[in-house]
Amino acid sequence: MTASKVPSLTLHSSSAQRKMPVVGLGTAPEATSAVTTKDAVLEAIKQGYRHFDAASAYGVEQSVGEAIAEALQLGLIASRDELFVTSKLWVTDNHAQTIVPALQKSLRTLQLEYLDLFLIHWPIATKPGKVVYPIEVSEIVEFDMKGVWESFEECQRLGLTKAIGVSNFSIKKLQKLLSFATIPPAVNQVEVNLGWQQQELREFCKENGITVTAFSPLRKGAVRGSNLVMDNDVIKELADAHGKTVAQICLRWLYEQGLTFVVKSYDKERMKQNLGIFDWSLSEEDYKKISEIHQDRLIKGPTKPLLDDLWE
């Protein structure tokens, strides 16, 4: 089997001009998947995926690390440097003094010397403790963004990560961060899909040299029931017209917007299809139809009840 070649973008403010493959494999656990994370990551490496998105809260860092170790052993990759590995800091560790130790712990679990990208998972801090989801609002404490970011910058200076960034940050929160950051965030990982296109946020990030990584690019994930994207008649028509899958239309659109994205499928065939988006394009007419799709945020927030000011 020949592995696909995935294009990359160079991250601003990363050390050694780190390149990020535009397609990544998301590893958030899914109760319904019969395939283990380790097997999925190995299969993805065989197919040509080189970007893997993990988080301490997912509980998958060990499996991802084992898969990478095995891929090296099998000669599927020549060195760890061929891969782009992201992990995220959970809200319980979102305190200036706990960040370097939290990253060192993630690296031990992943059996890696460094991350390519380390993200603040949510712009919220809670009392230290176990990972609980959804987060109880009573656990939330003040989020010292400046102190936290200084510790993130320290992680990059120490060589523990090649780049630092954020996840689920609004324009207002990014403006605040940019007002004091010595190393600006290289990435903002947020929900972007055809049902939540986030044009204003994307434009702001582009103007400020921040790469956007889309999660839930097919709008799956936290909800069951009707999917505004995968069950959308307009997108189905476009897929038929191009002889592509609905997922491929969604991912091609993201790629044409200059975004990176992490797509979550452990199914061999779908993994392969999700890489089949680079040798064709969408038309102006397609864009017109896509711009008319009803917009609604899928992931409203990680807390119970939801916070009023999370997205401003």
PDB file of C-alpha atoms in Angstrom, residues 30 193 215-224 227 229-230 247 264-265 270 298-299:
ATOM      1  CA  GLU A  30     -15.177   6.896  21.407  1.00  0.00           C
ATOM      2  CA  ASN A 193     -17.240  22.725   9.993  1.00  0.00           C
ATOM      3  CA  PHE A 215     -11.961  19.969  15.397  1.00  0.00           C
ATOM      4  CA  SER A 216     -15.313  18.246  14.712  1.00  0.00           C
ATOM      5  CA  PRO A 217     -14.726  18.993  10.988  1.00  0.00           C
ATOM      6  CA  LEU A 218     -17.555  16.586  10.139  1.00  0.00           C
ATOM      7  CA  ARG A 219     -19.621  17.811  13.074  1.00  0.00           C
ATOM      8  CA  LYS A 220     -19.672  14.492  14.807  1.00  0.00           C
ATOM      9  CA  GLY A 221     -18.599  14.104  18.379  1.00  0.00           C
ATOM     10  CA  ALA A 222     -20.543  15.187  21.386  1.00  0.00           C
ATOM     11  CA  VAL A 223     -24.071  14.808  20.065  1.00  0.00           C
ATOM     12  CA  ARG A 224     -26.001  11.892  18.755  1.00  0.00           C
ATOM     13  CA  ASN A 227     -26.025  15.751  12.008  1.00  0.00           C
ATOM     14  CA  VAL A 229     -23.456  18.428   8.128  1.00  0.00           C
ATOM     15  CA  MET A 230     -23.409  14.722   7.291  1.00  0.00           C
ATOM     16  CA  ALA A 247     -16.914  13.933   4.375  1.00  0.00           C
ATOM     17  CA  LYS A 264     -11.709  11.326  13.961  1.00  0.00           C
ATOM     18  CA  SER A 265     -12.236   7.993  12.269  1.00  0.00           C
ATOM     19  CA  ARG A 270     -12.805   6.200   5.947  1.00  0.00           C
ATOM     20  CA  LEU A 298     -22.154  22.051  18.170  1.00  0.00           C
ATOM     21  CA  ILE A 299     -19.771  22.134  21.155  1.00  0.00           C
TER      22      ILE A 299
END
